[in-house]
Coordinates of C-alpha atoms in Angstrom, one line a residue:
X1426 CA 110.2 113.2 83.1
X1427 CA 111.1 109.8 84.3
X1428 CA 114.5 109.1 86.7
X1429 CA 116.7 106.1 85.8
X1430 CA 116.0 103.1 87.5
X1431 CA 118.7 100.8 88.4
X1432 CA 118.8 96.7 88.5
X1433 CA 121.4 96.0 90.8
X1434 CA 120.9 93.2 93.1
X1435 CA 120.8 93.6 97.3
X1436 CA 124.2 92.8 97.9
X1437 CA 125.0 96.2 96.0
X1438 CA 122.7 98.0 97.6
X1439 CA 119.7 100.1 95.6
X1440 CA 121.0 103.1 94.7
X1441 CA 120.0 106.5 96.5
X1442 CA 118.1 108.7 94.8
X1443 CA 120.6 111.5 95.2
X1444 CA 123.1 109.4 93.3
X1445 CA 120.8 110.3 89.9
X1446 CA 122.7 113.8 89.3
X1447 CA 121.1 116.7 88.2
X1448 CA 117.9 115.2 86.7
X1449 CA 114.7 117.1 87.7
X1450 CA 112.4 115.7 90.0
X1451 CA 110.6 112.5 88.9
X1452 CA 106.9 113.4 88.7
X1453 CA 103.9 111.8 87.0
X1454 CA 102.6 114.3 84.0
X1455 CA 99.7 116.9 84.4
X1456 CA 96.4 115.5 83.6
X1457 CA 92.3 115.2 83.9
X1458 CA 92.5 112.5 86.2
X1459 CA 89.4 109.8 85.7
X1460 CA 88.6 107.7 88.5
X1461 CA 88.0 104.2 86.6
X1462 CA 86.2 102.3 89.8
X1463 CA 82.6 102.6 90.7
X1464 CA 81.8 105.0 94.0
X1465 CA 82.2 103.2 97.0
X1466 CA 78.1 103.3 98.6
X1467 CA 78.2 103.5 102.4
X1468 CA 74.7 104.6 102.8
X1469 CA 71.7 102.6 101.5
X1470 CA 69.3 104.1 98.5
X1471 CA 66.8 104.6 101.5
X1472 CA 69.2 106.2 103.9
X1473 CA 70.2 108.5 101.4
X1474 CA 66.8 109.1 100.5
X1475 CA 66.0 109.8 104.6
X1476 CA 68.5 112.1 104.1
X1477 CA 67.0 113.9 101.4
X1478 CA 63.5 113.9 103.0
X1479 CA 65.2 115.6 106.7
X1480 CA 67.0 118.3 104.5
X1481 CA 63.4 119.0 103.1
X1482 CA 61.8 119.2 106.4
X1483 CA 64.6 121.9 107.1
X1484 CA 64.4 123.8 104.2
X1485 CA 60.3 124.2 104.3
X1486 CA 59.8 124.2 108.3
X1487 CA 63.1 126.0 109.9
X1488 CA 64.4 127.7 107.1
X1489 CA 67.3 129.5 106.6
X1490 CA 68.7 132.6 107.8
X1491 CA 70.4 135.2 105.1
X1492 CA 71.6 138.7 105.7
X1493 CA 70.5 139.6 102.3
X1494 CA 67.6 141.9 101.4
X1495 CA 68.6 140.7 97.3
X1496 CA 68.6 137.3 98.6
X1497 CA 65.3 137.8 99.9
X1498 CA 63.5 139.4 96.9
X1499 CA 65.1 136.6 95.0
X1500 CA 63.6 133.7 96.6
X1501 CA 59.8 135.9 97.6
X1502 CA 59.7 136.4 93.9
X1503 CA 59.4 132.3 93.2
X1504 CA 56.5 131.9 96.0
X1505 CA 59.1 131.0 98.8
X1506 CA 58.3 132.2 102.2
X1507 CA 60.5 134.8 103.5
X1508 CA 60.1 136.6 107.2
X1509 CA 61.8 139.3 106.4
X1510 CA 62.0 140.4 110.3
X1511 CA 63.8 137.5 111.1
X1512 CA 65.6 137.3 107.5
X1513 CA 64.4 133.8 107.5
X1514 CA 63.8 131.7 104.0
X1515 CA 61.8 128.7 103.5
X1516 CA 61.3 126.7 100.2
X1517 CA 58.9 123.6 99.1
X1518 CA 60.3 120.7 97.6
X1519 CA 59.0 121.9 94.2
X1520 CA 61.8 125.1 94.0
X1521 CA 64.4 122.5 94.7
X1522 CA 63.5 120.0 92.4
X1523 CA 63.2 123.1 89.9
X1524 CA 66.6 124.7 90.3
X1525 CA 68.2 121.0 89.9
X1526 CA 66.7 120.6 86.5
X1527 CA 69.0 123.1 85.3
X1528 CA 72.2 122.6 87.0
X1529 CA 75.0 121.0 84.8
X1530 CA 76.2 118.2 85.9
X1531 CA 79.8 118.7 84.7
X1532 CA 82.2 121.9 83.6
X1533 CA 85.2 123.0 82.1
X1534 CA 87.8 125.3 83.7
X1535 CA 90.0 127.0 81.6
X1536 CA 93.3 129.2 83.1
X1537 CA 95.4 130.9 81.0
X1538 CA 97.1 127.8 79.5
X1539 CA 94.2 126.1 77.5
X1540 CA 96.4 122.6 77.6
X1541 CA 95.3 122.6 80.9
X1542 CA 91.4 122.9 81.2
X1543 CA 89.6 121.4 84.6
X1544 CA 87.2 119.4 83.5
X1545 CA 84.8 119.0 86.5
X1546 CA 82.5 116.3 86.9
X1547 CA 81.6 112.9 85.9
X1548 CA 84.3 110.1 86.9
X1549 CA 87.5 113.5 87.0
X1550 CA 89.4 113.7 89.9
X1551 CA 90.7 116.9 90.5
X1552 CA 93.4 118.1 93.6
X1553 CA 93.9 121.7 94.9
X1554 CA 96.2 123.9 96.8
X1555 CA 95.7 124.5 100.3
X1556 CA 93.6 127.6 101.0
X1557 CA 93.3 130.5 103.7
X1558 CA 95.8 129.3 106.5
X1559 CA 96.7 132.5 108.3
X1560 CA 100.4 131.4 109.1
X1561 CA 103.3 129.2 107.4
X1562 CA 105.7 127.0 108.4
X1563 CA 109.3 125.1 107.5
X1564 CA 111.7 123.5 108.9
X1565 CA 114.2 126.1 108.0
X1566 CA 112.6 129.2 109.1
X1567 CA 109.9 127.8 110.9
X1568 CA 106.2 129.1 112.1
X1569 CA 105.4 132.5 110.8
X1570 CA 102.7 134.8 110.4
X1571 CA 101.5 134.6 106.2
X1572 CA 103.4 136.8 103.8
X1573 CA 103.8 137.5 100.7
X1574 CA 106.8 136.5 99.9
X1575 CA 105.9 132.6 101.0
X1576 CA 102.6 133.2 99.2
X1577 CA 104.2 133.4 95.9
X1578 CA 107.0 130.2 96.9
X1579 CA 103.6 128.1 97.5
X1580 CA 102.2 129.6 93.6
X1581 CA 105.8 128.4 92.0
X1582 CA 105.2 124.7 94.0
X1583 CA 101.7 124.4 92.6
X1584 CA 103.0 125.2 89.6
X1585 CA 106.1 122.7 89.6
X1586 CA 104.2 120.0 91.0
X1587 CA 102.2 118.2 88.5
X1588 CA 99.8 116.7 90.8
X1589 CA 98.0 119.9 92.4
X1590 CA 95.4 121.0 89.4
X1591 CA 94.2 124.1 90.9
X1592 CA 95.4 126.8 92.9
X1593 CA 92.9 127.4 96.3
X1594 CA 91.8 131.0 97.5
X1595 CA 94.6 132.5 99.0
X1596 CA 97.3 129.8 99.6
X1597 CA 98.6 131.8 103.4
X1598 CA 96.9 135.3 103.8
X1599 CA 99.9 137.8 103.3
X1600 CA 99.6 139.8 106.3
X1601 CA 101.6 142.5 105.5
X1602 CA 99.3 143.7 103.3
X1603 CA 96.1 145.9 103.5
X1604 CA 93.2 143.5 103.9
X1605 CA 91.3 145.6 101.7
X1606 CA 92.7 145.2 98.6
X1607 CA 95.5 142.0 99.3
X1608 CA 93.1 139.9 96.8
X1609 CA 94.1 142.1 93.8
X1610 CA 98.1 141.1 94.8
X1611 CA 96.9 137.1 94.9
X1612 CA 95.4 137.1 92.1
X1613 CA 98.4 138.5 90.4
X1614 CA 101.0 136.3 92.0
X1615 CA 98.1 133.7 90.6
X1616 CA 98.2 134.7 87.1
X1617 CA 101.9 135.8 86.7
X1618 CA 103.8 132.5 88.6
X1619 CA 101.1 129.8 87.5
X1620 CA 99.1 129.0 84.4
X1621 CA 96.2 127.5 86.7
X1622 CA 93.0 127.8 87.4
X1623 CA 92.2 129.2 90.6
X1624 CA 89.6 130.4 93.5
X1625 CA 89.0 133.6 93.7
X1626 CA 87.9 135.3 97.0
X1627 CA 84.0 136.1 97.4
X1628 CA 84.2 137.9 100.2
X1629 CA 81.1 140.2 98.5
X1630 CA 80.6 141.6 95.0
X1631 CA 84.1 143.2 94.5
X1632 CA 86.3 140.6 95.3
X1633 CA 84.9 138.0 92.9
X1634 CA 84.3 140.8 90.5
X1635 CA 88.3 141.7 90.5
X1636 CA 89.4 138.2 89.6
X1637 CA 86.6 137.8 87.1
X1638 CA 88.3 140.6 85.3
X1639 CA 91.5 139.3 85.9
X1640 CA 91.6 136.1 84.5
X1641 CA 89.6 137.6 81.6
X1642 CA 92.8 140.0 80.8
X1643 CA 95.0 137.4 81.7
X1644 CA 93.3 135.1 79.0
X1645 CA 92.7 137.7 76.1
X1646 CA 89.0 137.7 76.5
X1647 CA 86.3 139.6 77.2
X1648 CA 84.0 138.5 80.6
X1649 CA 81.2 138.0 78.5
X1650 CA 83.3 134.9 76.5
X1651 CA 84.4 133.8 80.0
X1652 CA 80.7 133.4 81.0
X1653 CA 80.4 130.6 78.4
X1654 CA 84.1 129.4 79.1
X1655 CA 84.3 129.7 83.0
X1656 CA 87.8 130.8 84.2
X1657 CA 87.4 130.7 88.3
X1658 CA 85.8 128.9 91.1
X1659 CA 85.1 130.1 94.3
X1660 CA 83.7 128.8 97.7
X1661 CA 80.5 129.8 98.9
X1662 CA 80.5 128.9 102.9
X1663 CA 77.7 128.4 105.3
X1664 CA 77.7 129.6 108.4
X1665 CA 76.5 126.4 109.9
X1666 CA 73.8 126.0 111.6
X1667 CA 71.8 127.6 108.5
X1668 CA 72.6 131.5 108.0
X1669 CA 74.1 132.6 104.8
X1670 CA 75.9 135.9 105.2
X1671 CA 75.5 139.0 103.3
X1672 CA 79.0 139.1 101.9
X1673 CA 78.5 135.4 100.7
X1674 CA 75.2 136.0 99.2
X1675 CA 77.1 139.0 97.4
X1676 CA 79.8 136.8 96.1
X1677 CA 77.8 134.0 94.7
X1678 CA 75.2 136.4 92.9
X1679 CA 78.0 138.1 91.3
X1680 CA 79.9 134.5 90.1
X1681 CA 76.9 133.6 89.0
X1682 CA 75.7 135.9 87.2
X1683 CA 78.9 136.0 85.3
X1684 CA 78.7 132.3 84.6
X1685 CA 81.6 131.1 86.6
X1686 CA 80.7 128.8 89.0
X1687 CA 80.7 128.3 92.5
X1688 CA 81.3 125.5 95.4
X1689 CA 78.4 125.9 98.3
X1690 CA 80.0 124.5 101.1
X1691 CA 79.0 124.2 104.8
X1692 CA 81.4 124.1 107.9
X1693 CA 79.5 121.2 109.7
X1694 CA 81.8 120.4 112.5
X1695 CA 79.5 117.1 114.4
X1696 CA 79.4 118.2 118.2
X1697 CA 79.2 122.2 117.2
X1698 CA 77.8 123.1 114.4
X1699 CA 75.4 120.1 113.5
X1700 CA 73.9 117.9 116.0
X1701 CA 76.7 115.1 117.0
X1702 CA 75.3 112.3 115.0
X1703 CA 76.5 111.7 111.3
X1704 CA 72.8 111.6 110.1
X1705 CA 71.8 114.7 111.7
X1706 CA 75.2 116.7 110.4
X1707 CA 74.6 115.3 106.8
X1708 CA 71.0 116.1 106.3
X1709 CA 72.2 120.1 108.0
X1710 CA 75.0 120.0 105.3
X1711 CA 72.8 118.7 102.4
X1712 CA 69.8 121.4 103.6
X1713 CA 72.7 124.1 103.5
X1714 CA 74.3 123.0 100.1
X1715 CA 71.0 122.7 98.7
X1716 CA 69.6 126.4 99.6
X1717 CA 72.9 127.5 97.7
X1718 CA 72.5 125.5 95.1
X1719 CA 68.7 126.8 94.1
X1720 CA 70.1 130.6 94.7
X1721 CA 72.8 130.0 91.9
X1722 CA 69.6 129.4 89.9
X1723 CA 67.5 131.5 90.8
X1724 CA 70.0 134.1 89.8
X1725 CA 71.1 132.6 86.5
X1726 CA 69.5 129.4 85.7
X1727 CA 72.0 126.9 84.2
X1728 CA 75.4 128.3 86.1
X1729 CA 77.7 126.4 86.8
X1730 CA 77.8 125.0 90.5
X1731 CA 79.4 122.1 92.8
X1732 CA 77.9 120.6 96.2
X1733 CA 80.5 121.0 98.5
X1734 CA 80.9 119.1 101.9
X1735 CA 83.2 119.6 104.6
X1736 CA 81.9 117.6 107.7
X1737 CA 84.1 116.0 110.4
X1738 CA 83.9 116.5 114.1
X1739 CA 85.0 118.2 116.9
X1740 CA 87.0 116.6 120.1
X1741 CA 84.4 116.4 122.8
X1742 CA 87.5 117.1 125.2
X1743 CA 88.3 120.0 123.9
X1744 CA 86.0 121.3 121.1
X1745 CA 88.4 121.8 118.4
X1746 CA 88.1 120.6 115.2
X1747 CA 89.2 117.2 114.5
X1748 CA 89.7 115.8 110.8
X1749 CA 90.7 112.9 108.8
X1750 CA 88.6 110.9 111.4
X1751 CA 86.8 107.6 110.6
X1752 CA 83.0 109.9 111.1
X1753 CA 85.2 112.5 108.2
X1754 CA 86.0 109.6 105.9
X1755 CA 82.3 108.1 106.4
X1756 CA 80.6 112.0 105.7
X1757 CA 83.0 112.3 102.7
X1758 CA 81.7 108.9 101.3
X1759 CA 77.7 109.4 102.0
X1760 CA 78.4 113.2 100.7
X1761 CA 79.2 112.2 97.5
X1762 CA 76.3 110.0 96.9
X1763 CA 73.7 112.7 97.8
X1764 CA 75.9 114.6 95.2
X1765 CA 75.2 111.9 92.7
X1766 CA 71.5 111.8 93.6
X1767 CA 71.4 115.6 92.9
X1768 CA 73.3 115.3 89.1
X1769 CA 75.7 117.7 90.9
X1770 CA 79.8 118.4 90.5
X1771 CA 81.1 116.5 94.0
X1772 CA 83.7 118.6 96.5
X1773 CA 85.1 117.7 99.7
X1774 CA 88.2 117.9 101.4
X1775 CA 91.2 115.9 102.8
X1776 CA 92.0 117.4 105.3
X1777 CA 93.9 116.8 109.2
X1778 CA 94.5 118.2 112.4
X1779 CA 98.1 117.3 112.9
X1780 CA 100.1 120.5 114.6
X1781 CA 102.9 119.2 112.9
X1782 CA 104.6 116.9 109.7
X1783 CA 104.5 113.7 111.4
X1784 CA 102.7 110.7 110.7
X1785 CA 99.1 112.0 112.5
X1786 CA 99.5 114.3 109.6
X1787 CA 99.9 111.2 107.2
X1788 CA 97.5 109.0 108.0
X1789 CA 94.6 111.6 109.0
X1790 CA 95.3 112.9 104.6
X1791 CA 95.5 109.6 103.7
X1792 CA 92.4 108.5 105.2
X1793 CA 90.6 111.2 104.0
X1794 CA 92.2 110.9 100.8
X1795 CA 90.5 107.6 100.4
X1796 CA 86.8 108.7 101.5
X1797 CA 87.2 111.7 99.1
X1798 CA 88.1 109.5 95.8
X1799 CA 86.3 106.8 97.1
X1800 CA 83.1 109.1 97.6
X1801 CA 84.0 110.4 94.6
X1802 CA 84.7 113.7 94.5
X1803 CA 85.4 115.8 91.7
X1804 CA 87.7 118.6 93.3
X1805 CA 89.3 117.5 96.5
X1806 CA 90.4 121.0 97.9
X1807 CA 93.1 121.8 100.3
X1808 CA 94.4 119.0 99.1
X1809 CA 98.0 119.7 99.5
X1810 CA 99.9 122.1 102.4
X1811 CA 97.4 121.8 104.9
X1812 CA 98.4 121.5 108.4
X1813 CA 97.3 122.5 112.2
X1814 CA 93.4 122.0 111.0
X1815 CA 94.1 124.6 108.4
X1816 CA 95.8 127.1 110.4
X1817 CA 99.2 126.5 109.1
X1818 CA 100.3 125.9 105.1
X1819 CA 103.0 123.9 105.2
X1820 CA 106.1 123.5 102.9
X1821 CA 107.1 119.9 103.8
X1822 CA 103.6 119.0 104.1
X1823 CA 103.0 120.0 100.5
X1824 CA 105.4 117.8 99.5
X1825 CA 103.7 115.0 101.7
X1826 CA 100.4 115.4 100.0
X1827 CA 102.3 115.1 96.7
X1828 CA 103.4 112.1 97.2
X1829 CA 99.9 110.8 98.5
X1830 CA 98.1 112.0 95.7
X1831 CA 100.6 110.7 93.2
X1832 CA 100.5 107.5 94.6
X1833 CA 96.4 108.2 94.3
X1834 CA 96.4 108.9 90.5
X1835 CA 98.9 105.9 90.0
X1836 CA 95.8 103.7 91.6
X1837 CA 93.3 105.4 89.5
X1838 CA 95.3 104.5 86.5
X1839 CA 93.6 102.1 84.8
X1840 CA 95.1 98.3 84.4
X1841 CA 96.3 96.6 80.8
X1842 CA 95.2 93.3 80.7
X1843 CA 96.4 92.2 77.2
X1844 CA 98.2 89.5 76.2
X1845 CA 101.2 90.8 76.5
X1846 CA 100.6 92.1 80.1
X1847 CA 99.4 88.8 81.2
X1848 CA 102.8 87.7 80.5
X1849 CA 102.5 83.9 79.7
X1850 CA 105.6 83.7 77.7
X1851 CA 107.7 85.3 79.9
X1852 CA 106.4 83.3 82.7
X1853 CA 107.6 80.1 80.4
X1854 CA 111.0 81.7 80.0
X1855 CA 111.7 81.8 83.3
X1856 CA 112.7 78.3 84.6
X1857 CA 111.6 77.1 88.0
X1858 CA 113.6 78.7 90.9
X1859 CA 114.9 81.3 88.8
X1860 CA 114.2 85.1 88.1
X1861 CA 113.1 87.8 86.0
X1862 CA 115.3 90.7 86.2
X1863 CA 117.4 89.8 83.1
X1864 CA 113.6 88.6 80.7
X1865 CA 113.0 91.2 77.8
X1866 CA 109.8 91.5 79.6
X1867 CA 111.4 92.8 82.0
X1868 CA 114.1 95.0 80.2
X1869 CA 111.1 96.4 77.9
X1870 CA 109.4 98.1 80.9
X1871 CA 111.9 98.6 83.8
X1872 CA 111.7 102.5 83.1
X1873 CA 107.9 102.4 83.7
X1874 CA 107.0 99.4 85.4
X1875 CA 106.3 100.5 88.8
X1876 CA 105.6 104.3 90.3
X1877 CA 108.3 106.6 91.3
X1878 CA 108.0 107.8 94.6
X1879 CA 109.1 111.9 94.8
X1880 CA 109.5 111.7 98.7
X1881 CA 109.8 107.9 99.7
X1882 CA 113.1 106.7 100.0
X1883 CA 113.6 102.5 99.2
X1884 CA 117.1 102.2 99.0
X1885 CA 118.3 99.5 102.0
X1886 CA 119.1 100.5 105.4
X1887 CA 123.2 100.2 105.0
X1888 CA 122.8 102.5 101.8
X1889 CA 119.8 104.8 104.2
X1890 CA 122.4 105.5 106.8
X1891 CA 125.9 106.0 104.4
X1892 CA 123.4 108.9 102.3
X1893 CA 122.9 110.5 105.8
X1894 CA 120.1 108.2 107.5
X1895 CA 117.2 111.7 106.3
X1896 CA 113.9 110.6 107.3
X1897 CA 111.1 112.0 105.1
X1898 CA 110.9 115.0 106.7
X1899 CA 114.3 115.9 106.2
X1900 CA 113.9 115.0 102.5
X1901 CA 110.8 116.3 102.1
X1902 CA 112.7 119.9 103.3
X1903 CA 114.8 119.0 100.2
X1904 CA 112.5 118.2 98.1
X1905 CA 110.8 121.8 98.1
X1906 CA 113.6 123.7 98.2
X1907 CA 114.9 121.5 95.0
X1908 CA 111.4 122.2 93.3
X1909 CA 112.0 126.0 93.9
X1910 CA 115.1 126.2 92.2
X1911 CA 114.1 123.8 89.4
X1912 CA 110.6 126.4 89.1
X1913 CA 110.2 127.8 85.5
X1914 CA 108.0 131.1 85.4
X1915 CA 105.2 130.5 82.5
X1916 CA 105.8 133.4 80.0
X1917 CA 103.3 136.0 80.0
X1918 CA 103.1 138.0 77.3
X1919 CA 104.5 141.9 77.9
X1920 CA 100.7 143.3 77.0
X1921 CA 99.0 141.5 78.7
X1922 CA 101.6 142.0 82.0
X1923 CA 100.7 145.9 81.2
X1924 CA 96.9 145.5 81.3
X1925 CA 96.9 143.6 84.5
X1926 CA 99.3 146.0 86.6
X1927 CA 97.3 149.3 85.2
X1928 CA 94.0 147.2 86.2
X1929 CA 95.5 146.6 90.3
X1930 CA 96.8 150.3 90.3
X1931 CA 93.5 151.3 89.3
X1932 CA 91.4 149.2 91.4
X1933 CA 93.8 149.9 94.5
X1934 CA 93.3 153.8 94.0
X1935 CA 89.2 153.4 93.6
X1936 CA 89.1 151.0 96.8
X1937 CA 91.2 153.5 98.8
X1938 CA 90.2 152.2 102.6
X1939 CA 87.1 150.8 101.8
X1940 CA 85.9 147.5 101.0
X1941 CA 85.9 146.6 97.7

């Protein structure tokens, strides 16, 4: 879908972007972005490899904490040493360098619509959905507590918007609903208003098990065919500094022993969780990642798994979390080369602290935007809607990180240098002191030449102020609403609709008031 562009000259004035009618909303097309450029290297071989040795020291002299007797037997079964009075675990070097040896380096995610597998690793570049914000917030209606009726308008946006690839674990958590069993009614929102991908809950064994079957039914397979063709991610977190809690430990053992794989990632907040130095917090994070990783091995060697960073820092004023900082942009950078050092699937975050849509929340994303593919990442996650440090999903602020990350796959794209791009004959068309506008060359590629915003607005300011003089906010208020109504439902088909409604009934009736 591509909007008309127009070649009229300043005196006339651009024309508005409302003047294009009814045309849907310019966006680039779904894809497997590739980042073309090499990683940019912020850490030395031997820092990273300081790094590497700390995490080490950690892993075989501190340990770490689990709440997991499984865990436990796991890991005393390979020789490690386990306390089991303080539930503490330590490893050697060796188990490490084991378990990497059969970790893939790259996999494929496949949703319900096969046209648009994940394919995760490597130089792709993939952007998710905001995840787990307790309340919502627009400029209509305002800050409210998560429900599910905004749940399912943030599933129809990811949908509609080209640029977000996957949909995160539980967009806003409906609050209305029984916390028990509220999964089984994401994962159907999931599933019925999107064709994506998505990450499931793993909140223990019954969570991840629930959308394991889901997307199984919801793809015509059995779980046993989705072991080989994963269907799901989830998020395995850390409870810095260095415990791993029972329900976690659950979660990942079941994902991975169903082959689908799963994101270890730490909360390393500098100042709080890790020591307040960078170094310190990264070799905590890469010690935490790597006990993960080896566990997803341990359990089924060769699953599928991603090392996952999210370190930024706190305000020493105040203590609360601060993101899209300069010491967030520098972690995401350095994270993604011990990722590369490890063979391993890269995810971080871009994430900000703004309490509102203003332009601390822009240039907080867009700075960590840039460490993320810069570092890069493979799956940048909460990458669009997330506001107030992750308290908040936010509508306009959706459409914000749209139109960041569009503008970040139009960089990524890579650059024709033929003949014909280089342009020498047009250049010798064009007599000194004149123009191009009216050149063939010019004609031939006006459609496409340059990006298309979706929120920017270029018109001049005469033309700004007769269309209303609507800053970005306003039009990014527009914008979602517009995307709602232009939403298409993917079709899904009548049997398999059936199958997943008897499986929630069922599922609710056997969970009852207990945890799943």
């Amino acid at each position: 879908m591509s909007a008309r562009r127009t070649t009229e000259g300043r005196g006339g004035g651009r024309r508005n972007r409302a003047g294009r009618g009814d045309a849907p909303i310019a966006q680039l097309s779904w894809q497997n972005l590739q980042n073309p450029y090499a990683p940019m290297e912020l850490a030395t071989p031997e820092q990273i490899e300081a790094i590497h040795a700390t995490s080490l020291r950690i892993l075989s002299e501190l340990g770490i904490r689990v709440l997991s007797t499984r865990v436990m037997d796991l890991f005393e079964a390979t020789g490690a040493k386990v306390d089991r009075d303080e539930g503490v675990v330590r490893m050697d070097a060796e188990l490490v360098d084991a378990s990497l040896q059969t970790v893939p380096s790259s996999f494929t995610l496949t949703g319900r619509n096969p046209d648009k597998k994940l394919v995760i690793g490597g130089r792709n570049t993939a952007f998710g959905l905001v995840a787990g914000p307790p309340n919502v917030h627009d400029q209509i209606n305002g800050r409210r507590p998560g429900n599910m009726e905004d749940y399912e308008n943030f599933i129809r946006l990811a949908h509609h918007f080209n640029a977000i690839n996957i949909i995160g674990n539980q967009v806003t958590a409906p609050m209305e609903m029984p916390a028990n069993s509220r999964h089984l009614d994401t994962y159907h929102a999931n599933l019925r208003l999107s064709d994506l991908s998505f990450h499931c809950t793993a909140i223990g064994e019954g969570r991840a098990m629930d959308g394991i079957n889901m997307m199984a039914i919801a793809r015509g397979i059995s779980t046993e065919e989705m072991a080989k063709e994963p269907g799901l991610i989830t998020i395995i977190s850390v409870n810095s500094p260095r415990l791993l809690d029972g329900e976690m430990a659950d979660g990942l053992i079941a994902m991975a022993e169903h082959g689908q794989p799963v994101s270890i990632t730490p909360f390393t907040l500098m100042g709080a969780m890790t020591p307040v130095t960078l170094p310190a917090a990264l070799a905590q994070q890469n010690a935490e990642a790597l006990f993960g990783v080896v566990l997803t091995q341990l359990v089924n060697p060769g699953a599928p798994v991603m090392y996952g960073a999210f370190t930024s820092n706190v305000d020493m004023k105040s203590g609360a979390p601060a993101f899209g900082t300069p010491e967030n942009t520098k972690a995401n950078l350095i994270a993604g080369q011990l990722a590369r050092r490890y063979k391993l699937p890269y995810r971080t975050s871009n994430a900000n602290a703004s309490n509102a849509v203003d332009l601390q929340a822009a240039y907080e994303t867009s700075m960590a935007t840039w460490g993320a593919v810069m570092g890069g990442a493979n799956m940048i996650y909460h990458a669009a809607g997330w506001l107030e440090g992750g308290l908040t999903a936010s509508y306009e602020k959706l459409v914000l990180d749209v139109e960041i990350i569009q503008n970040m796959m139009e960089l990524l794209k890579p650059i024709d240098f033929s003949e014909d791009e280089l342009g020498f004959d047009a250049i010798a068309d064009v007599p000194t002191g004149g123009h191009f506008f009216g050149t063939s060359h010019t004609l031939d590629r006006y459609e496409t030449a340059f990006y298309k915003p979706i929120l920017s607005d270029w018109t001049n300011y005469e033309a700004w102020q007769a269309a209303g003089a609507k800053d970005a906010l306003t039009r990014a208020t527009e914008t979602w609403q517009r995307a709602l109504k232009e939403y298409k439902e993917p079709v899904l088909e009548a049997a398999v609709a059936e199958e997943l409604n008897a499986y929630i009934a069922r599922r609710k009736e056997e969970i009852g008031t207990d945890e799943p």
